[in-house]
Short mmCIF file of C-alpha atoms and ligand atoms in Angstrom, two decimals:
data_model
loop_
_atom_site.label_atom_id
_atom_site.label_comp_id
_atom_site.label_asym_id
_atom_site.label_seq_id
_atom_site.Cartn_x
_atom_site.Cartn_y
_atom_site.Cartn_z
CA GLY A 1 0.00 0.00 0.00
CA HIS A 2 2.68 2.52 0.99
CA LEU A 3 4.64 1.69 -2.12
CA ASP A 4 1.63 2.42 -4.32
CA ARG A 5 1.26 5.81 -2.76
CA ALA A 6 4.96 6.55 -3.01
CA LEU A 7 4.83 5.86 -6.72
CA GLY A 8 2.40 8.73 -7.07
CA LYS A 9 -0.32 9.19 -9.63
CA PRO A 10 0.34 7.92 -13.14
CA ALA A 11 0.04 10.28 -16.08
CA PRO A 12 -3.59 11.26 -16.71
CA ALA A 13 -5.40 9.22 -19.35
CA PRO A 14 -6.02 11.04 -22.64
CA VAL A 15 -9.23 13.05 -22.52
CA VAL A 16 -11.95 11.52 -24.65
CA LYS A 17 -14.85 13.89 -25.13
CA LEU A 18 -18.09 11.93 -24.88
CA PRO A 19 -21.53 13.35 -25.53
CA ARG A 20 -22.95 14.60 -22.26
CA PRO A 21 -25.75 12.23 -21.13
CA ALA A 22 -29.01 13.95 -22.09
CA ILE A 23 -30.49 13.30 -18.69
CA LEU A 24 -27.82 15.47 -17.05
CA ARG A 25 -28.17 18.52 -19.29
CA GLY A 26 -29.42 21.23 -17.01
CA ALA A 27 -29.49 18.89 -14.03
CA LYS A 28 -29.42 20.54 -10.62
CA LYS A 29 -26.27 20.66 -8.58
CA HIS A 30 -26.10 17.69 -6.28
CA ASP A 31 -24.33 17.20 -2.98
CA VAL A 32 -23.73 13.48 -3.37
CA THR A 33 -23.21 11.49 -6.58
CA ILE A 34 -23.76 7.76 -6.32
CA CYS A 35 -22.61 5.25 -8.92
CA GLY A 36 -24.77 2.11 -8.89
CA ALA A 37 -28.43 1.68 -7.94
CA GLY A 38 -28.03 -1.74 -6.28
CA PHE A 39 -28.37 -2.29 -2.54
CA ALA A 40 -25.19 -0.35 -1.68
CA GLY A 41 -25.98 2.73 -3.77
CA SER A 42 -29.72 2.81 -3.10
CA VAL A 43 -29.48 2.41 0.68
CA LEU A 44 -26.90 5.20 0.80
CA ALA A 45 -29.03 7.39 -1.50
CA ARG A 46 -31.96 7.08 0.89
CA GLN A 47 -29.85 7.76 4.00
CA PHE A 48 -28.10 10.81 2.54
CA ALA A 49 -31.39 12.24 1.24
CA GLU A 50 -33.57 11.49 4.23
CA VAL A 51 -31.25 11.59 7.25
CA SER A 52 -28.60 14.07 6.08
CA GLY A 53 -30.89 16.25 3.95
CA LYS A 54 -28.56 16.04 0.95
CA ARG A 55 -29.47 16.22 -2.74
CA VAL A 56 -28.45 12.94 -4.31
CA LEU A 57 -27.85 12.01 -7.95
CA LEU A 58 -28.01 8.22 -8.40
CA VAL A 59 -26.60 6.93 -11.68
CA ASP A 60 -26.66 3.42 -13.07
CA LYS A 61 -25.61 2.32 -16.51
CA ARG A 62 -28.41 -0.23 -16.60
CA ASP A 63 -31.93 0.95 -17.42
CA HIS A 64 -33.30 -0.19 -14.05
CA VAL A 65 -32.68 0.08 -10.31
CA ALA A 66 -32.04 -2.78 -7.84
CA GLY A 67 -28.70 -3.92 -9.32
CA ASN A 68 -28.37 -7.68 -9.46
CA ALA A 69 -31.43 -8.09 -7.23
CA TYR A 70 -33.64 -6.72 -10.04
CA ASP A 71 -36.85 -8.68 -10.65
CA CYS A 72 -39.55 -8.15 -13.26
CA LEU A 73 -42.50 -9.84 -14.92
CA ASP A 74 -41.51 -11.92 -17.95
CA ASP A 75 -43.62 -12.24 -21.10
CA ALA A 76 -45.89 -14.77 -19.38
CA GLY A 77 -46.46 -12.41 -16.43
CA ILE A 78 -44.35 -14.46 -14.03
CA LEU A 79 -42.05 -12.63 -11.61
CA ILE A 80 -38.45 -13.65 -12.32
CA HIS A 81 -35.01 -12.50 -11.18
CA ARG A 82 -33.12 -11.38 -14.26
CA TYR A 83 -29.70 -11.94 -12.67
CA GLY A 84 -30.39 -15.20 -10.86
CA PRO A 85 -32.16 -16.27 -7.68
CA HIS A 86 -31.99 -13.80 -4.78
CA ILE A 87 -33.14 -15.16 -1.44
CA PHE A 88 -33.16 -12.73 1.45
CA HIS A 89 -31.88 -13.94 4.82
CA THR A 90 -30.26 -12.14 7.74
CA ASN A 91 -29.54 -12.35 11.45
CA SER A 92 -29.60 -8.56 11.72
CA ASP A 93 -32.77 -7.03 13.16
CA ASP A 94 -31.49 -3.59 12.07
CA VAL A 95 -31.13 -4.58 8.43
CA PHE A 96 -34.44 -6.46 8.36
CA ASN A 97 -36.33 -3.59 9.99
CA TRP A 98 -34.71 -0.90 7.86
CA LEU A 99 -35.68 -2.67 4.62
CA GLY A 100 -39.08 -3.40 6.13
CA ARG A 101 -39.91 0.29 5.81
CA PHE A 102 -40.09 -0.23 2.05
CA THR A 103 -41.73 -3.63 1.73
CA GLU A 104 -43.95 -6.16 3.37
CA TRP A 105 -42.30 -9.51 3.82
CA ARG A 106 -43.47 -12.93 2.70
CA PRO A 107 -41.96 -15.67 4.88
CA TYR A 108 -39.89 -18.02 2.73
CA GLU A 109 -37.46 -20.73 3.78
CA HIS A 110 -35.22 -21.73 0.91
CA ARG A 111 -34.66 -25.41 0.13
CA VAL A 112 -32.19 -26.87 -2.36
CA LEU A 113 -31.82 -30.37 -3.79
CA ALA A 114 -28.64 -31.66 -5.41
CA GLN A 115 -28.94 -33.96 -8.41
CA VAL A 116 -26.60 -36.91 -7.85
CA GLY A 117 -26.95 -39.57 -10.53
CA ASP A 118 -30.68 -40.13 -10.83
CA ARG A 119 -31.38 -39.06 -7.26
CA SER A 120 -32.24 -35.70 -5.74
CA VAL A 121 -30.91 -35.27 -2.21
CA PRO A 122 -30.97 -32.36 0.25
CA MET A 123 -28.15 -29.80 0.02
CA PRO A 124 -26.55 -28.74 2.42
CA ILE A 125 -25.67 -32.35 3.20
CA ASN A 126 -27.73 -33.51 6.19
CA ARG A 127 -28.67 -36.84 7.76
CA THR A 128 -31.32 -37.45 5.08
CA THR A 129 -28.67 -36.92 2.39
CA LEU A 130 -26.30 -39.43 3.99
CA ASN A 131 -29.03 -42.05 4.49
CA ALA A 132 -30.24 -41.72 0.88
CA LEU A 133 -26.78 -41.78 -0.64
CA TYR A 134 -25.29 -44.65 1.36
CA GLY A 135 -28.48 -46.64 2.10
CA LEU A 136 -27.92 -46.02 5.80
CA ASN A 137 -30.33 -45.64 8.66
CA LEU A 138 -28.60 -43.01 10.81
CA ARG A 139 -31.17 -42.02 13.42
CA SER A 140 -29.50 -39.35 15.54
CA ASP A 141 -27.05 -36.47 15.31
CA ALA A 142 -24.56 -38.61 17.20
CA GLU A 143 -24.81 -41.44 14.65
CA ALA A 144 -24.43 -39.05 11.74
CA GLU A 145 -21.48 -37.40 13.45
CA THR A 146 -19.77 -40.76 13.89
CA PHE A 147 -20.35 -41.56 10.23
CA LEU A 148 -18.95 -38.22 9.05
CA ALA A 149 -15.96 -38.63 11.36
CA SER A 150 -15.27 -41.98 9.66
CA GLN A 151 -15.25 -40.20 6.28
CA ALA A 152 -13.35 -37.04 7.30
CA GLU A 153 -9.69 -36.68 6.36
CA PRO A 154 -8.13 -34.20 8.81
CA VAL A 155 -6.16 -31.38 7.16
CA ARG A 156 -3.66 -29.69 9.44
CA ASP A 157 -3.59 -26.22 7.91
CA ILE A 158 -7.01 -25.44 6.45
CA ARG A 159 -6.58 -22.73 3.82
CA THR A 160 -8.48 -23.66 0.67
CA SER A 161 -12.03 -24.54 -0.31
CA ARG A 162 -10.86 -28.12 -0.76
CA ASP A 163 -9.21 -28.31 2.67
CA VAL A 164 -12.26 -27.12 4.55
CA VAL A 165 -14.59 -29.70 2.97
CA VAL A 166 -12.25 -32.71 2.90
CA ASN A 167 -11.34 -32.04 6.53
CA ALA A 168 -15.01 -32.16 7.54
CA ILE A 169 -16.51 -34.87 5.30
CA GLY A 170 -13.75 -36.58 3.31
CA THR A 171 -12.86 -36.94 -0.35
CA GLU A 172 -15.86 -38.95 -1.53
CA LEU A 173 -18.55 -36.51 -0.38
CA TYR A 174 -16.30 -33.62 -1.43
CA GLU A 175 -16.06 -34.97 -4.96
CA THR A 176 -19.77 -35.76 -5.14
CA PHE A 177 -21.06 -32.36 -4.01
CA PHE A 178 -18.31 -29.72 -4.17
CA GLN A 179 -15.56 -30.46 -6.65
CA GLY A 180 -17.47 -30.33 -9.93
CA TYR A 181 -19.87 -27.58 -8.90
CA THR A 182 -17.01 -25.36 -7.76
CA ARG A 183 -14.88 -25.99 -10.84
CA LYS A 184 -17.84 -24.98 -13.00
CA GLN A 185 -18.91 -22.01 -10.89
CA TRP A 186 -15.47 -20.44 -10.56
CA GLY A 187 -13.44 -21.93 -13.39
CA LEU A 188 -10.98 -22.96 -10.66
CA ASP A 189 -10.37 -26.05 -8.60
CA PRO A 190 -11.50 -25.68 -4.96
CA SER A 191 -7.82 -26.00 -3.98
CA GLN A 192 -7.28 -22.63 -5.70
CA LEU A 193 -10.01 -20.78 -3.76
CA ASP A 194 -10.10 -19.44 -0.21
CA LYS A 195 -11.81 -21.69 2.30
CA SER A 196 -14.46 -19.00 2.81
CA VAL A 197 -16.16 -19.96 -0.49
CA THR A 198 -17.24 -23.54 0.22
CA ALA A 199 -17.43 -22.78 3.96
CA ARG A 200 -20.62 -20.85 3.09
CA VAL A 201 -22.33 -24.24 2.82
CA PRO A 202 -22.43 -26.20 6.11
CA THR A 203 -22.78 -29.95 6.71
CA ARG A 204 -25.50 -31.02 9.15
CA THR A 205 -26.02 -34.07 11.29
CA ASN A 206 -29.72 -33.29 11.83
CA THR A 207 -32.49 -33.39 9.21
CA ASP A 208 -32.89 -29.62 8.79
CA ASP A 209 -33.17 -29.25 5.02
CA ARG A 210 -33.29 -25.44 4.85
CA TYR A 211 -30.48 -23.76 2.90
CA PHE A 212 -30.18 -21.01 5.52
CA THR A 213 -30.68 -20.94 9.27
CA ASP A 214 -30.83 -17.15 9.74
CA LYS A 215 -33.28 -15.55 12.15
CA HIS A 216 -35.03 -13.67 9.34
CA GLN A 217 -35.85 -15.48 6.10
CA ALA A 218 -38.33 -13.71 3.85
CA MET A 219 -38.89 -12.26 0.40
CA PRO A 220 -40.15 -8.75 -0.40
CA ARG A 221 -43.83 -9.45 -0.99
CA GLU A 222 -44.09 -7.45 -4.23
CA GLY A 223 -40.53 -8.15 -5.30
CA TYR A 224 -37.15 -6.47 -4.95
CA THR A 225 -37.69 -3.85 -7.64
CA ARG A 226 -40.86 -2.58 -5.95
CA MET A 227 -38.94 -2.35 -2.66
CA PHE A 228 -36.21 -0.30 -4.36
CA GLU A 229 -38.84 1.97 -5.99
CA ARG A 230 -40.17 2.86 -2.55
CA MET A 231 -36.67 3.28 -1.10
CA LEU A 232 -35.76 5.73 -3.85
CA ASP A 233 -39.06 7.61 -3.77
CA HIS A 234 -37.74 10.70 -1.96
CA PRO A 235 -37.64 14.31 -3.18
CA GLY A 236 -33.90 14.46 -2.45
CA ILE A 237 -33.08 11.64 -4.89
CA GLU A 238 -32.75 12.15 -8.63
CA ARG A 239 -31.98 9.19 -10.87
CA ALA A 240 -30.01 8.97 -14.07
CA LEU A 241 -30.51 5.47 -15.45
CA GLY A 242 -28.75 4.29 -18.59
CA THR A 243 -25.88 6.57 -17.58
CA ASP A 244 -22.28 5.47 -17.14
CA PHE A 245 -20.63 7.11 -14.14
CA HIS A 246 -17.41 7.42 -16.14
CA ASP A 247 -19.23 9.68 -18.64
CA LEU A 248 -20.04 12.25 -15.96
CA GLU A 249 -18.08 15.48 -16.08
CA PRO A 250 -16.50 16.85 -12.90
CA ALA A 251 -19.18 19.56 -12.84
CA ASP A 252 -21.88 16.86 -12.71
CA LYS A 253 -20.49 15.47 -9.47
CA GLY A 254 -21.24 16.57 -5.95
CA GLY A 255 -18.67 17.07 -3.21
CA LEU A 256 -19.07 13.46 -2.18
CA VAL A 257 -19.01 10.46 -4.50
CA VAL A 258 -20.13 6.94 -3.60
CA TYR A 259 -18.83 4.35 -6.05
CA THR A 260 -20.31 0.83 -6.00
CA GLY A 261 -19.00 -0.45 -9.36
CA PRO A 262 -15.86 -2.58 -9.79
CA ILE A 263 -13.03 -0.84 -7.93
CA ASP A 264 -10.43 -1.58 -10.63
CA ALA A 265 -12.61 0.11 -13.27
CA TYR A 266 -12.69 3.32 -11.21
CA PHE A 267 -8.91 3.49 -11.43
CA GLY A 268 -8.78 2.62 -15.13
CA HIS A 269 -7.46 -0.90 -14.35
CA ARG A 270 -4.05 0.69 -13.84
CA PHE A 271 -2.63 -2.29 -11.93
CA GLY A 272 -4.35 -4.82 -14.20
CA THR A 273 -7.90 -6.23 -14.16
CA LEU A 274 -9.27 -7.60 -10.93
CA PRO A 275 -11.00 -10.90 -11.75
CA TYR A 276 -14.78 -11.14 -11.33
CA ARG A 277 -16.83 -14.23 -12.22
CA SER A 278 -19.89 -13.85 -14.42
CA LEU A 279 -22.90 -15.97 -15.33
CA ARG A 280 -25.07 -16.45 -18.36
CA PHE A 281 -28.75 -17.14 -17.70
CA ARG A 282 -31.15 -19.11 -19.86
CA HIS A 283 -34.68 -18.11 -18.88
CA GLU A 284 -37.57 -20.36 -19.99
CA THR A 285 -41.32 -20.48 -19.46
CA LEU A 286 -42.96 -23.91 -19.45
CA ASP A 287 -46.59 -24.90 -20.08
CA GLN A 288 -46.98 -26.64 -16.76
CA PRO A 289 -47.69 -25.28 -13.30
CA GLN A 290 -44.57 -26.77 -11.66
CA PHE A 291 -41.18 -27.97 -12.89
CA GLN A 292 -39.28 -29.11 -9.76
CA PRO A 293 -40.21 -29.67 -6.10
CA VAL A 294 -38.07 -26.86 -4.64
CA GLY A 295 -36.82 -23.38 -5.60
CA VAL A 296 -33.34 -24.47 -6.65
CA VAL A 297 -31.81 -27.75 -7.85
CA ASN A 298 -27.99 -27.88 -7.93
CA PHE A 299 -26.04 -29.94 -10.48
CA PRO A 300 -22.66 -30.82 -8.99
CA ALA A 301 -21.68 -33.16 -11.88
CA GLU A 302 -18.89 -31.64 -13.93
CA ASP A 303 -20.24 -32.97 -17.25
CA VAL A 304 -23.51 -31.04 -16.89
CA PRO A 305 -22.82 -27.48 -18.09
CA HIS A 306 -25.19 -25.60 -15.77
CA THR A 307 -24.67 -25.27 -12.02
CA ARG A 308 -28.29 -24.87 -10.98
CA ILE A 309 -31.91 -24.45 -12.08
CA THR A 310 -34.21 -22.02 -10.30
CA GLU A 311 -38.00 -22.14 -10.42
CA TYR A 312 -39.14 -18.69 -9.32
CA LYS A 313 -42.69 -19.43 -8.22
CA HIS A 314 -41.31 -21.26 -5.16
CA LEU A 315 -39.45 -18.08 -4.16
CA THR A 316 -42.21 -15.60 -4.89
CA GLY A 317 -45.30 -17.63 -3.98
CA GLN A 318 -46.97 -16.55 -7.21
CA SER A 319 -49.87 -18.66 -8.54
CA HIS A 320 -49.84 -19.10 -12.30
CA ALA A 321 -50.84 -21.84 -14.73
CA ARG A 322 -47.33 -21.77 -16.24
CA THR A 323 -43.91 -21.63 -14.63
CA SER A 324 -40.61 -19.87 -15.36
CA ILE A 325 -37.18 -21.31 -14.67
CA SER A 326 -33.60 -20.30 -15.32
CA TYR A 327 -30.42 -22.22 -15.91
CA GLU A 328 -27.10 -20.74 -14.79
CA TYR A 329 -23.97 -21.13 -16.89
CA PRO A 330 -20.85 -19.72 -15.24
CA SER A 331 -18.64 -17.64 -17.48
CA ALA A 332 -15.46 -15.55 -17.44
CA GLU A 333 -17.08 -12.99 -19.78
CA GLY A 334 -19.97 -10.71 -18.99
CA ASP A 335 -21.14 -8.41 -16.20
CA PRO A 336 -19.07 -8.75 -13.03
CA TYR A 337 -21.11 -10.71 -10.45
CA TYR A 338 -18.73 -12.42 -8.04
CA PRO A 339 -15.36 -11.30 -6.69
CA ILE A 340 -13.13 -14.40 -6.76
CA PRO A 341 -11.74 -15.02 -3.27
CA ARG A 342 -8.13 -16.19 -3.52
CA PRO A 343 -4.85 -14.77 -2.22
CA GLU A 344 -3.47 -13.26 -5.44
CA ASN A 345 -6.75 -11.43 -6.12
CA GLN A 346 -6.86 -10.11 -2.56
CA GLU A 347 -3.29 -8.87 -3.06
CA LEU A 348 -4.29 -6.97 -6.21
CA PHE A 349 -7.41 -5.64 -4.48
CA ARG A 350 -5.26 -4.30 -1.64
CA ARG A 351 -3.31 -2.19 -4.14
CA TYR A 352 -6.54 -0.66 -5.47
CA ASP A 353 -7.84 -0.29 -1.93
CA ALA A 354 -4.77 1.79 -1.06
CA LEU A 355 -5.59 4.11 -3.97
CA ALA A 356 -9.20 4.24 -2.79
CA ALA A 357 -8.16 5.24 0.73
CA ALA A 358 -6.17 8.12 -0.73
CA GLU A 359 -8.93 9.30 -3.10
CA PRO A 360 -10.46 12.39 -1.52
CA GLY A 361 -14.24 12.64 -1.31
CA VAL A 362 -14.92 9.17 -2.72
CA ILE A 363 -16.34 6.21 -0.82
CA PHE A 364 -16.15 2.69 -2.22
CA ALA A 365 -18.92 0.31 -1.21
CA GLY A 366 -20.84 -2.83 -2.14
CA ARG A 367 -19.82 -6.18 -3.50
CA LEU A 368 -17.83 -4.84 -6.44
CA GLY A 369 -16.45 -1.72 -4.75
CA SER A 370 -15.22 -3.67 -1.72
CA TYR A 371 -14.31 -6.83 -3.69
CA ARG A 372 -16.03 -8.92 -1.01
CA TYR A 373 -18.35 -11.92 -1.52
CA TYR A 374 -21.16 -10.13 0.34
CA ASN A 375 -24.78 -11.25 0.59
CA MET A 376 -27.50 -8.63 0.23
CA ASP A 377 -27.92 -8.12 3.96
CA GLN A 378 -24.19 -7.59 4.42
CA VAL A 379 -24.23 -4.91 1.72
CA VAL A 380 -27.17 -3.16 3.43
CA GLY A 381 -25.36 -3.40 6.78
CA GLN A 382 -22.18 -1.98 5.26
CA ALA A 383 -24.09 0.92 3.65
CA LEU A 384 -25.91 1.81 6.88
CA ALA A 385 -22.58 1.69 8.77
CA ILE A 386 -20.85 3.93 6.21
CA HIS A 387 -23.58 6.53 6.52
CA ARG A 388 -23.53 6.35 10.30
CA ARG A 389 -19.76 6.83 10.39
CA LEU A 390 -19.88 9.84 8.10
CA GLY A 391 -22.72 11.35 10.08
CA ALA A 392 -20.82 10.91 13.32
CA ARG A 393 -17.81 12.67 11.85
CA GLN A 394 -20.08 15.27 10.18
CA ALA A 395 -17.88 14.64 7.19
CA VAL A 396 -20.54 14.91 4.52
CA PRO A 397 -19.19 17.79 2.48
CA ASP A 398 -21.46 20.66 1.50
CA VAL A 399 -22.18 21.57 -2.07
CA MET A 400 -19.02 22.40 -3.98
P1 FAD B 501 -24.89 -4.58 -7.52
O1 FAD B 501 -26.24 -5.09 -7.25
O2 FAD B 501 -24.00 -5.30 -8.47
O3 FAD B 501 -25.06 -3.07 -8.02
C1 FAD B 501 -24.00 -2.36 -8.62
C2 FAD B 501 -24.62 -1.48 -9.69
O4 FAD B 501 -23.61 -0.58 -10.17
C3 FAD B 501 -25.12 -2.26 -10.90
O5 FAD B 501 -26.49 -2.03 -11.10
C4 FAD B 501 -24.27 -1.73 -12.05
O6 FAD B 501 -24.99 -1.60 -13.26
C5 FAD B 501 -23.84 -0.37 -11.54
N1 FAD B 501 -22.60 0.11 -12.13
C6 FAD B 501 -21.40 -0.50 -12.16
N2 FAD B 501 -20.50 0.27 -12.82
C7 FAD B 501 -21.16 1.39 -13.19
C8 FAD B 501 -20.78 2.56 -13.92
N3 FAD B 501 -19.54 2.74 -14.38
N4 FAD B 501 -21.71 3.51 -14.14
C9 FAD B 501 -22.99 3.35 -13.72
N5 FAD B 501 -23.40 2.26 -13.02
C10 FAD B 501 -22.50 1.29 -12.78
N6 FAD B 501 -27.33 -12.31 -1.97
C11 FAD B 501 -28.16 -12.79 -1.01
O7 FAD B 501 -28.21 -12.22 0.09
N7 FAD B 501 -28.97 -13.87 -1.24
C12 FAD B 501 -28.97 -14.51 -2.44
O8 FAD B 501 -29.70 -15.48 -2.63
C13 FAD B 501 -28.10 -14.04 -3.46
N8 FAD B 501 -28.07 -14.66 -4.65
C14 FAD B 501 -27.27 -14.18 -5.63
C15 FAD B 501 -27.28 -14.81 -6.88
C16 FAD B 501 -26.49 -14.34 -7.90
C17 FAD B 501 -26.52 -15.04 -9.23
C18 FAD B 501 -25.65 -13.21 -7.69
C19 FAD B 501 -24.79 -12.69 -8.80
C20 FAD B 501 -25.62 -12.59 -6.46
C21 FAD B 501 -26.43 -13.05 -5.42
N9 FAD B 501 -26.46 -12.44 -4.17
C22 FAD B 501 -27.28 -12.91 -3.19
C23 FAD B 501 -25.59 -11.28 -3.87
C24 FAD B 501 -26.29 -9.95 -4.14
O9 FAD B 501 -26.58 -9.85 -5.51
C25 FAD B 501 -25.36 -8.82 -3.74
O10 FAD B 501 -24.94 -8.93 -2.40
C26 FAD B 501 -25.98 -7.43 -3.87
O11 FAD B 501 -26.91 -7.35 -4.93
C27 FAD B 501 -24.86 -6.45 -4.10
O12 FAD B 501 -25.35 -5.14 -4.16
P2 FAD B 501 -24.38 -4.00 -4.68
O13 FAD B 501 -25.15 -2.73 -4.62
O14 FAD B 501 -23.09 -4.07 -3.98
O15 FAD B 501 -24.02 -4.41 -6.19
N1 UDP B 502 -21.02 -25.23 -3.61
C1 UDP B 502 -20.81 -26.48 -4.14
N2 UDP B 502 -21.89 -27.31 -4.34
C2 UDP B 502 -23.16 -26.93 -4.06
C3 UDP B 502 -23.37 -25.66 -3.51
C4 UDP B 502 -22.29 -24.83 -3.31
O1 UDP B 502 -19.69 -26.85 -4.44
O2 UDP B 502 -24.08 -27.72 -4.26
C5 UDP B 502 -19.86 -24.36 -3.40
C6 UDP B 502 -19.54 -23.58 -4.67
O3 UDP B 502 -18.15 -23.32 -4.72
C7 UDP B 502 -20.31 -22.31 -4.46
C8 UDP B 502 -20.08 -22.07 -2.98
O4 UDP B 502 -20.13 -23.39 -2.41
O5 UDP B 502 -19.84 -21.27 -5.26
C9 UDP B 502 -21.06 -21.17 -2.28
O6 UDP B 502 -22.38 -21.64 -2.51
P1 UDP B 502 -23.63 -20.65 -2.47
O7 UDP B 502 -24.86 -21.46 -2.66
O8 UDP B 502 -23.53 -19.79 -1.26
O9 UDP B 502 -23.34 -19.76 -3.78
P2 UDP B 502 -24.11 -18.46 -4.38
O10 UDP B 502 -25.57 -18.62 -4.08
O11 UDP B 502 -23.48 -17.28 -3.73
O12 UDP B 502 -23.82 -18.54 -5.84
#
């Protein structure tokens, strides 16, 4: 970090004059300019407008708000998530209550099955999974624990996504459920990824077949986009959709900038590109009321190209004669969705983070701005904390 700063700023990039986005011609002066209308940018927009009384300009290059949580009706009138299944879960009362100002909640406990051969078994692995797979009759946590202990292969120094799973449940279960899925999802072997990635998925000795065990598990009753619409419905917030932040002129920006896009893009990729994983979605509507028994079915086999299939009606509770599903195909190309947690990427991120710390009047936030594999609730928590910290320091600059 110190070295980066000592090297000073590189020569400015050549100035390319782009047409000024029409939406900004004659726009009012704003106090705060926010790049990205996902959870990070939208929560901060609301807090700055409502709590700090600031005038906020919220820009997103997409033509909609809600970032990757965006949902909409498809041609059949079924509510789908354009960028893949988003299931809300949190242990934070603060986050749940804050969002609850903008939506009613529909209780929803997510369940996932993994397709292994011609069988569908609960994922995360639980006692039911073990009994089905091995033809066992494990009847208690203690019996399941003993079985898993007989499979586990202790790893002394647990660092990777392979270590953490093999240590807990052994090579056979690791290969069945984690190896192929992870290689497809990340384009890397689990041994090349931080342990934090597969550690997101626990192994259970009971028969709890829910994907999450958080205190709050619910979906916004009318969808995420509707929740964002209400969050952003404030006289202090002006939106510029279909607008790239990098096309703004200095005069368009307020004294404070919040940037929630990819951190390396902000700095013109000057140290090289920070890797993000993308996905391609194949959305389909079928002439049948139901396709699969649960919201998501995972496909850990490496010779199946997709990682999972989502059937949205399970998530949304919508009644409809037809049903819409989507297949996920991981990809290196496309919109950045996932930071890729591994040491060399963290090293590169730290160099950008040092630049970010030295960038006056700019705050970096969200999954892409922080290069952290955050869930939605963590992004909301981070945004609320950022605003609280600035408020405490009264550091929100006035209009330039
Ligand atoms: P984003 O939602 O990515 O928003 C960033 C916005 O910035 C985007 O809209 C982008 O267009 C905009 N932007 C970027 N660069 C520019 C620019 N130069 N100019 C203008 N605009 C720009 N979390 C959960 O809690 N539960 C789940 O079940 C879950 N499932 C997920 C499934 C998938 C497939 C994915 C990809 C993520 C999932 N997440 C889930 C994570 C969740 O999507 C994120 O935590 C959250 O949406 C991140 O919010 P954000 O505001 O940081 O980023
Ligand atoms: N994972 C796996 N098999 C599964 C489910 C998950 O190997 O059936 C691994 C995989 O590496 C995945 C990670 O665990 O990327 C985290 O899973 P999660 O369901 O949290 O992924 P997300 O919903 O964030 O894509």
